[in-house]
JSON list of C-alpha atoms in Angstrom, two decimals:
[
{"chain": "A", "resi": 1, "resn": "UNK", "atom": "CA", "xyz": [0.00, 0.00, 0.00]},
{"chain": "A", "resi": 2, "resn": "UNK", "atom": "CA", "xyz": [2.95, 2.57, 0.85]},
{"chain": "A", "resi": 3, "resn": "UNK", "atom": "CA", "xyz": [4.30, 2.29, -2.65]},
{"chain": "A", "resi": 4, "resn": "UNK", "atom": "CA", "xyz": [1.32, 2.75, -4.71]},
{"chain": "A", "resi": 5, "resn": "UNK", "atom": "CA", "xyz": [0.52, 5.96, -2.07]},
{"chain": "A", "resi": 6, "resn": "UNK", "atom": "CA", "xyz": [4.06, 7.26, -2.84]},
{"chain": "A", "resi": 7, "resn": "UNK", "atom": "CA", "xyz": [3.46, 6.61, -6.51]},
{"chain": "A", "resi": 8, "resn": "UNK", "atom": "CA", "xyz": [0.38, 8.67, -6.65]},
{"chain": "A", "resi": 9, "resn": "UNK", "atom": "CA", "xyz": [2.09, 11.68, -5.31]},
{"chain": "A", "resi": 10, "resn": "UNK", "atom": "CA", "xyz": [4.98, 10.93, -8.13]},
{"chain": "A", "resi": 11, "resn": "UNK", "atom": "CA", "xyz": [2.06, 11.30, -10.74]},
{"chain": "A", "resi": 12, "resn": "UNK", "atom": "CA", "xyz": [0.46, 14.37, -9.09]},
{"chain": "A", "resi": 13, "resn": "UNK", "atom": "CA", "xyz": [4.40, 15.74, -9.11]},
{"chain": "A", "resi": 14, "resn": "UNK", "atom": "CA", "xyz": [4.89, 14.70, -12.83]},
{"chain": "A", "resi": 15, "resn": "UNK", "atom": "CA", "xyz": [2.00, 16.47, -14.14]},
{"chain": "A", "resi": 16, "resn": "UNK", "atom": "CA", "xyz": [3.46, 19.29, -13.37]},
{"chain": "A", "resi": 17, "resn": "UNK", "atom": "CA", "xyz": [7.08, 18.36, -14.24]},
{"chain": "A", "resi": 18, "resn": "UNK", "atom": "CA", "xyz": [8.46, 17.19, -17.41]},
{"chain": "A", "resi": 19, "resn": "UNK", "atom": "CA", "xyz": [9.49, 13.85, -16.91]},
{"chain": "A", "resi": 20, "resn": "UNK", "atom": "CA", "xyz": [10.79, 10.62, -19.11]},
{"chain": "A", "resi": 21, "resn": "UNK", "atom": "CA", "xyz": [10.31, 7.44, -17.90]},
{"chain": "A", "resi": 22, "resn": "UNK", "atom": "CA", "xyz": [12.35, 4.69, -19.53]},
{"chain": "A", "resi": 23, "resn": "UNK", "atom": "CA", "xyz": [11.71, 0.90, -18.63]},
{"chain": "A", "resi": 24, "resn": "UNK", "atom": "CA", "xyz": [14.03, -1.03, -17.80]},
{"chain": "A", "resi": 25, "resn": "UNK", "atom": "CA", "xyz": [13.11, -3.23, -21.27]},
{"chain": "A", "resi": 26, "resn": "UNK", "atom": "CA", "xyz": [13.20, -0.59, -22.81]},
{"chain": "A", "resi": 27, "resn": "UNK", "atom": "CA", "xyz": [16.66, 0.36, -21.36]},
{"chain": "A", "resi": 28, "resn": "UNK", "atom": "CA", "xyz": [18.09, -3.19, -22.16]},
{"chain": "A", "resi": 29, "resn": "UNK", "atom": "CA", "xyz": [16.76, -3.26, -25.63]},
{"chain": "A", "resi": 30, "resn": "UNK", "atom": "CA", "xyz": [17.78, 0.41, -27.07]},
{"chain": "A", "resi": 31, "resn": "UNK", "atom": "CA", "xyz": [21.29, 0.42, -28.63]},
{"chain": "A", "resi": 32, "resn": "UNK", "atom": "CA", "xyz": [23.50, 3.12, -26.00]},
{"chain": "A", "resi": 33, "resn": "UNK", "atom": "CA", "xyz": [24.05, 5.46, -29.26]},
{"chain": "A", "resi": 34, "resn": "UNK", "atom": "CA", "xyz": [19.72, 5.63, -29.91]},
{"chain": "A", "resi": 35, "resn": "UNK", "atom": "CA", "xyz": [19.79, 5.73, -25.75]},
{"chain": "A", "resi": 36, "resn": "UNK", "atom": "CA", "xyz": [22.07, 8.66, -25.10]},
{"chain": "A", "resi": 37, "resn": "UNK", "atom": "CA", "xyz": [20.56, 10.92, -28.32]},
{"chain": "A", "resi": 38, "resn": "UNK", "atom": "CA", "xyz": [17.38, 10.54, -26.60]},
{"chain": "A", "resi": 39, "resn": "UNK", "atom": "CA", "xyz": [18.69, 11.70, -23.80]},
{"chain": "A", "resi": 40, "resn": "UNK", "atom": "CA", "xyz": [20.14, 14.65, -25.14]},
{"chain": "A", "resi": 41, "resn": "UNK", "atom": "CA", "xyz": [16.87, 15.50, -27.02]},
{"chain": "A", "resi": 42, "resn": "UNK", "atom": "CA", "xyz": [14.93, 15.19, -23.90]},
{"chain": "A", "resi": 43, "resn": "UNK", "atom": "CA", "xyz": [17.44, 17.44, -21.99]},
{"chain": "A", "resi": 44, "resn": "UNK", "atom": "CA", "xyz": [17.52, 19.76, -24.90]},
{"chain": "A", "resi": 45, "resn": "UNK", "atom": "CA", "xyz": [21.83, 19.13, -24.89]},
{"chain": "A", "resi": 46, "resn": "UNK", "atom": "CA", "xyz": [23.48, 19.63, -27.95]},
{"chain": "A", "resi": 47, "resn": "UNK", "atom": "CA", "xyz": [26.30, 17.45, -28.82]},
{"chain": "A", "resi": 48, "resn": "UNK", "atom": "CA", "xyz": [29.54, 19.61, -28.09]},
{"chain": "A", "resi": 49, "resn": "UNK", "atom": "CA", "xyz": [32.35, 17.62, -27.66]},
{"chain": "A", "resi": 50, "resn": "UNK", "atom": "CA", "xyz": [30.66, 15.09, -25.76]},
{"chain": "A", "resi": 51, "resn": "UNK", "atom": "CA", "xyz": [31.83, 12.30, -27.42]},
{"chain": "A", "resi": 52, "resn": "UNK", "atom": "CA", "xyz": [34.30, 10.71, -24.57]},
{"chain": "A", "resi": 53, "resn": "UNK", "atom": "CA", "xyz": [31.88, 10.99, -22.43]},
{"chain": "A", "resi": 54, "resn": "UNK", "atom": "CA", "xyz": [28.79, 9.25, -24.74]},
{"chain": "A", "resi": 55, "resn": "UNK", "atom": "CA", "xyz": [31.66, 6.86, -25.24]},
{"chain": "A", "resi": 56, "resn": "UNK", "atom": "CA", "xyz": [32.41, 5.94, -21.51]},
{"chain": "A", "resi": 57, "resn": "UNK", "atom": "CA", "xyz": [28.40, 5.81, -20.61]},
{"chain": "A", "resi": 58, "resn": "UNK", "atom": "CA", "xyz": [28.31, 3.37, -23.53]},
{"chain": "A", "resi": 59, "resn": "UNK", "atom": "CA", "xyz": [31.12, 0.93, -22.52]},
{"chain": "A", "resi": 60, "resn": "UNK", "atom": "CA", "xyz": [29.51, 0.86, -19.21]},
{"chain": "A", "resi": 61, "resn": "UNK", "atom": "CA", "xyz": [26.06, 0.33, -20.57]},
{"chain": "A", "resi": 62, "resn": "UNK", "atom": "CA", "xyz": [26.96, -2.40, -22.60]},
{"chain": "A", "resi": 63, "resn": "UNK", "atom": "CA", "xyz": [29.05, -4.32, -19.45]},
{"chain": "A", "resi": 64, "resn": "UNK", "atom": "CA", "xyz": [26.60, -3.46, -17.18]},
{"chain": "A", "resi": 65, "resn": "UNK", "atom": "CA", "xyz": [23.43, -3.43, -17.97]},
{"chain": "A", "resi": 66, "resn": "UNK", "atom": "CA", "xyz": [21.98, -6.83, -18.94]},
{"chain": "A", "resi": 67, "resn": "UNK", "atom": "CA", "xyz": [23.66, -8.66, -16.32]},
{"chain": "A", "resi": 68, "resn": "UNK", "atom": "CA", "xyz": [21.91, -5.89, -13.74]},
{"chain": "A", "resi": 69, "resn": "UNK", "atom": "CA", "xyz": [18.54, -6.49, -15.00]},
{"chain": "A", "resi": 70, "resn": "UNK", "atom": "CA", "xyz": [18.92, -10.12, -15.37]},
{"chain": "A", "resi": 71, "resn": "UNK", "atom": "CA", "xyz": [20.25, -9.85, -11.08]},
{"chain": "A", "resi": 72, "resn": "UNK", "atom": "CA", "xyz": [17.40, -7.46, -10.34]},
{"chain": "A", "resi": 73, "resn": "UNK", "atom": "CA", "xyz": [14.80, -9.65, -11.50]},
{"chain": "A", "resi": 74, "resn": "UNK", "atom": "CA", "xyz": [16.17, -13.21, -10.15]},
{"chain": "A", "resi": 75, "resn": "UNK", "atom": "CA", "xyz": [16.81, -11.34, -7.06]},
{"chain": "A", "resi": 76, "resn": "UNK", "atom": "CA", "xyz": [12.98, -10.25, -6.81]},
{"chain": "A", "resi": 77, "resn": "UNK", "atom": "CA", "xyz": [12.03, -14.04, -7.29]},
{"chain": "A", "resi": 78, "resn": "UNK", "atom": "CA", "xyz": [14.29, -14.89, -4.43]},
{"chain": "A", "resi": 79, "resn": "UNK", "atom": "CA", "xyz": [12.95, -12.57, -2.43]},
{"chain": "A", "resi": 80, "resn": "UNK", "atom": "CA", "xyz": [9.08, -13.30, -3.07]},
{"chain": "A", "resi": 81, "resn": "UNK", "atom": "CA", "xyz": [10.06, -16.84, -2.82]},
{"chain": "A", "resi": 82, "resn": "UNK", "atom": "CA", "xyz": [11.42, -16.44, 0.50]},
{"chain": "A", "resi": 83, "resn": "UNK", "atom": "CA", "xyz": [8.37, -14.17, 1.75]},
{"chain": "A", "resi": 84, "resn": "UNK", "atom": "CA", "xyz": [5.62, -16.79, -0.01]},
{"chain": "A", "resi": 85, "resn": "UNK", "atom": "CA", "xyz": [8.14, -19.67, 2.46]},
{"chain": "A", "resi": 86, "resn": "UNK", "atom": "CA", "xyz": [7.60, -17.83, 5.35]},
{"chain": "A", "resi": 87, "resn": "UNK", "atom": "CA", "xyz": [4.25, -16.89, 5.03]},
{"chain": "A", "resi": 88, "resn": "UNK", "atom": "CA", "xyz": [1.02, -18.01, 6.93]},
{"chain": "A", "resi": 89, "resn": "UNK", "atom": "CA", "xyz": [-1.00, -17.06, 4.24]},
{"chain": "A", "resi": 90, "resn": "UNK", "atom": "CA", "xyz": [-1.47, -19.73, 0.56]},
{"chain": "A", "resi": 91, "resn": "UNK", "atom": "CA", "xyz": [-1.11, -17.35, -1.64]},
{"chain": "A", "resi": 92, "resn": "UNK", "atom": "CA", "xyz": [1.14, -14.30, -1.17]},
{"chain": "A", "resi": 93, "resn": "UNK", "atom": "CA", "xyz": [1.25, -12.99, -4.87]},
{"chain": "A", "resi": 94, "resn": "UNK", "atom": "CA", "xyz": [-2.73, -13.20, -4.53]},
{"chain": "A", "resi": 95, "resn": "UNK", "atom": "CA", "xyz": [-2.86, -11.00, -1.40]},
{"chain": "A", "resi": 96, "resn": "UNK", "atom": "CA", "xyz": [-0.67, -8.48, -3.48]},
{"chain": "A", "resi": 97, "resn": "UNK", "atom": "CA", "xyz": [-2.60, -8.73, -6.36]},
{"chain": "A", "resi": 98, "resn": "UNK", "atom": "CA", "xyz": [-5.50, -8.00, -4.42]},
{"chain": "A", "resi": 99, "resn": "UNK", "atom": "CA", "xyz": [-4.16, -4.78, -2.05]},
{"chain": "A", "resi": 100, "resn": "UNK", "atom": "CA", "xyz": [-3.39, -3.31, -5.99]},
{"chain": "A", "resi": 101, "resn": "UNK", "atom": "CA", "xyz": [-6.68, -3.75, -6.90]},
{"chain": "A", "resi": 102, "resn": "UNK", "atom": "CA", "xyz": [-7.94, -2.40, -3.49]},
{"chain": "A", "resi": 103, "resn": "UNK", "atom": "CA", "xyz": [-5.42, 0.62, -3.95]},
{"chain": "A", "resi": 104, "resn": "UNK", "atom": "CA", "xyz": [-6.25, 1.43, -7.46]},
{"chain": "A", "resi": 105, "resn": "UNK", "atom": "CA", "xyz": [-10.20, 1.61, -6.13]},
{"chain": "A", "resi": 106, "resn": "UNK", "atom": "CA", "xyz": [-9.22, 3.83, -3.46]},
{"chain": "A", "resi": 107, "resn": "UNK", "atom": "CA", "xyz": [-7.13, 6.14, -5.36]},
{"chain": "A", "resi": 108, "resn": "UNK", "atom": "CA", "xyz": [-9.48, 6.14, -8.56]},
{"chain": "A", "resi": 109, "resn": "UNK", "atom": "CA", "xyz": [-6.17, 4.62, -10.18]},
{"chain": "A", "resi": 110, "resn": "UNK", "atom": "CA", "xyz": [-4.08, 7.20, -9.09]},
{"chain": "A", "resi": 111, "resn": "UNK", "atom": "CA", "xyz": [-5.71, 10.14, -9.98]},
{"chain": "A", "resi": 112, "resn": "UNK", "atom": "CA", "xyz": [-7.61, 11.28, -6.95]},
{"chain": "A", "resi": 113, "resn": "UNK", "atom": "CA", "xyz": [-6.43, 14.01, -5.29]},
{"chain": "A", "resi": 114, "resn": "UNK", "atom": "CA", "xyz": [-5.08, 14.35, -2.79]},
{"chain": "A", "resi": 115, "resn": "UNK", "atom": "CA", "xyz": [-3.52, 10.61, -2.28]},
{"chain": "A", "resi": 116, "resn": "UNK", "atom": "CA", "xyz": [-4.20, 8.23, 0.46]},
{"chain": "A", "resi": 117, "resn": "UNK", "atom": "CA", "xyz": [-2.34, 8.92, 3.50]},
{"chain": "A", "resi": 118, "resn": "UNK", "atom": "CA", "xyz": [0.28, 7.11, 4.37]},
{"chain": "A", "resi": 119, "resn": "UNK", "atom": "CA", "xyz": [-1.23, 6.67, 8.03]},
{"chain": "A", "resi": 120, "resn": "UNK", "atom": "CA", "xyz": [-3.87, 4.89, 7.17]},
{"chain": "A", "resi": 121, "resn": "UNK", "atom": "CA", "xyz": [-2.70, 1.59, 5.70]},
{"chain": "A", "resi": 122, "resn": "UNK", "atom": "CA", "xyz": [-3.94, -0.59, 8.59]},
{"chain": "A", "resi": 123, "resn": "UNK", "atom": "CA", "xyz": [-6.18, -3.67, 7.96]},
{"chain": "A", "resi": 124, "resn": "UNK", "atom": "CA", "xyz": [-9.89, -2.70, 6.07]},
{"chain": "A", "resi": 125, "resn": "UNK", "atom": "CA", "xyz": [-11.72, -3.10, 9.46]},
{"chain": "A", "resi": 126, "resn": "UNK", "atom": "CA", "xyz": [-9.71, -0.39, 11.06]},
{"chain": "A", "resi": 127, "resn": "UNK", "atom": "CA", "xyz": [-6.70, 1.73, 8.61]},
{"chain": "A", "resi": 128, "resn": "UNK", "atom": "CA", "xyz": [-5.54, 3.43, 11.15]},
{"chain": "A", "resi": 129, "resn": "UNK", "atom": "CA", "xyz": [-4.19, 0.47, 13.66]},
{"chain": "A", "resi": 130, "resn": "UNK", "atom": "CA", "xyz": [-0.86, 0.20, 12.19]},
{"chain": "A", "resi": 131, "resn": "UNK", "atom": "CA", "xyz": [2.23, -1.42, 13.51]},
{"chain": "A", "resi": 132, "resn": "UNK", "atom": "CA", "xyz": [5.41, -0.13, 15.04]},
{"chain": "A", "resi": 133, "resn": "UNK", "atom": "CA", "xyz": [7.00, -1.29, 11.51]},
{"chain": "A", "resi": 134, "resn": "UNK", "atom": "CA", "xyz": [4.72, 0.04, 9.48]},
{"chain": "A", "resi": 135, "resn": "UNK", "atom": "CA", "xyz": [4.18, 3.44, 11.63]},
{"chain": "A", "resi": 136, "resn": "UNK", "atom": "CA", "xyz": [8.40, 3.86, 11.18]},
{"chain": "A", "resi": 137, "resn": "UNK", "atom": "CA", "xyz": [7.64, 3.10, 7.55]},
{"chain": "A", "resi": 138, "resn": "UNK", "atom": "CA", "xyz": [4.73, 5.94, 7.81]},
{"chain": "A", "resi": 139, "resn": "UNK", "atom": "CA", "xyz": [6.78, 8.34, 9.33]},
{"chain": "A", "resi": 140, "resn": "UNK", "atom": "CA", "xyz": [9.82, 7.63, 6.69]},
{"chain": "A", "resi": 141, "resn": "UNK", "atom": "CA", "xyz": [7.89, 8.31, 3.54]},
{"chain": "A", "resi": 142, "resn": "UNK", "atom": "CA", "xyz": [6.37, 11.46, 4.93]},
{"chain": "A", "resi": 143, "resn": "UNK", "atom": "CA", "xyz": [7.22, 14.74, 4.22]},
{"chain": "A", "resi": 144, "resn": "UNK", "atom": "CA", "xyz": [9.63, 16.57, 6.57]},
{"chain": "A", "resi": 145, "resn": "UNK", "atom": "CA", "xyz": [8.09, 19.79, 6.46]},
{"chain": "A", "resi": 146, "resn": "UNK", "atom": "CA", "xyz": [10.54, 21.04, 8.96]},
{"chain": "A", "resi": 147, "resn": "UNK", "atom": "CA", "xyz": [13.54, 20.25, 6.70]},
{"chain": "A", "resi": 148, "resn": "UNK", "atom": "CA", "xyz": [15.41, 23.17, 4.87]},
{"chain": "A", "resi": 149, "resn": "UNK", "atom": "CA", "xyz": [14.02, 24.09, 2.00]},
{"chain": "A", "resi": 150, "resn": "UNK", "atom": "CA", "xyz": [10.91, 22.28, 2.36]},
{"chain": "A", "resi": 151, "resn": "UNK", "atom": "CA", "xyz": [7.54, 23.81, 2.35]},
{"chain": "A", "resi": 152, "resn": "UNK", "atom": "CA", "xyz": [4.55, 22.09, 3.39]},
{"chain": "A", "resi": 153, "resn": "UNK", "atom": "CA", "xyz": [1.42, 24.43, 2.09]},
{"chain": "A", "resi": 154, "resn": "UNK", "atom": "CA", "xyz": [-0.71, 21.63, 1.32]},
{"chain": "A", "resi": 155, "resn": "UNK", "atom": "CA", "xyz": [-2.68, 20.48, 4.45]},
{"chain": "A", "resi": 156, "resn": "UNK", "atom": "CA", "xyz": [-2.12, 16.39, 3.76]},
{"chain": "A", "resi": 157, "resn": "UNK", "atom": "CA", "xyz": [1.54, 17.46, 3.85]},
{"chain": "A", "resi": 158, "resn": "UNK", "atom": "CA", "xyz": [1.02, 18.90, 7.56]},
{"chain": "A", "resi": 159, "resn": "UNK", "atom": "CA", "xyz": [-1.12, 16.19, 8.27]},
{"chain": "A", "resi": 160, "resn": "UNK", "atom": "CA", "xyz": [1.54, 13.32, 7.17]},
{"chain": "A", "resi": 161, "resn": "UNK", "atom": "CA", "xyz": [4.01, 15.27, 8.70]},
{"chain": "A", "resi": 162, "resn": "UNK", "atom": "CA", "xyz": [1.85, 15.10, 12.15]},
{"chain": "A", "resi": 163, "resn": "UNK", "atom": "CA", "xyz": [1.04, 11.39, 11.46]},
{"chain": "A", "resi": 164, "resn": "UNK", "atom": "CA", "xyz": [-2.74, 12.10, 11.07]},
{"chain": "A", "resi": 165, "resn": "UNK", "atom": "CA", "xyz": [-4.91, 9.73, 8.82]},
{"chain": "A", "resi": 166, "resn": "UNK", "atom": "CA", "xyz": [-7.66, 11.30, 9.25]},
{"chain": "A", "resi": 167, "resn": "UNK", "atom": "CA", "xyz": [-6.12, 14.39, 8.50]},
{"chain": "A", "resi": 168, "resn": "UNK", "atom": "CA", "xyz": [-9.20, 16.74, 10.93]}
]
């Protein structure tokens, strides 16, 4: 539930920020030369004198990145393997399958405004009973609105900030 809450405030940021996402097919499938004058296009960089430098991020793209993906992704299997292992529950890829469905209900698939709180991730029959790990987890991906050069003007900032679900 915290990540798809996080990634709703990424889309409300991104529509009004010019972004590019790449996937990470995508990434492993585009030659480095299409790859980097993307890049510059997207930027708006014009090529001058760059070329050592498109040169070096190439060799390093072309060692590095399949093997990275190919980790990344048998490393998630491990992992979900060794949560499913441990697990009370039959079916933990259902369960997750399910709290995305529930999530993308709640947040009118990410485009309801202002997002969930991160405070209120508890179980359905009460959101707000949440546990010490997942109240540090709260408290993490809230905003510090006492941080330099932060401003919290939106009231579900102050409230996350406070730790209030209910944000009264």
């Amino acid at each position: 539930r915290q990540q798809i809450r996080y990634h709703c405030r990424l889309n409300h940021i991104a529509a009004h920020t010019a972004l590019w996402t790449i996937g990470l097919e995508e990434v492993a499938e585009t030659e480095p030369e299409l790859l980097i004058d993307r890049i510059h296009e997207f930027l708006g960089l014009e090529n001058h004198g760059e070329d050592e430098i498109d040169e070096e991020l190439k060799d390093n793209y072309e060692e590095n990145s399949i093997s990275q993906l190919a980790d990344m992704y048998s490393k998630g299997a491990l992992l979900l393997s060794i949560v499913q292992s441990k697990s009370q529950e039959k079916d933990v890829l259902r369960i997750l399958d399910d709290v995305l469905l529930d999530e993308m209900k709640l947040s009118k698939n990410l485009t309801a405004w202002p997002c969930e709180s991160f405070w209120t991730v508890g179980e359905p029959g009460n959101r707000l009973q949440l546990s010490p790990v997942i109240s540090r987890i709260s408290k993490a991906m809230s905003p510090n609105c006492s941080a330099n050069f932060t401003s919290c003007f939106v009231k579900r900032d102050k409230c996350e900030f406070n730790g209030d679900g209910k944000c009264s």
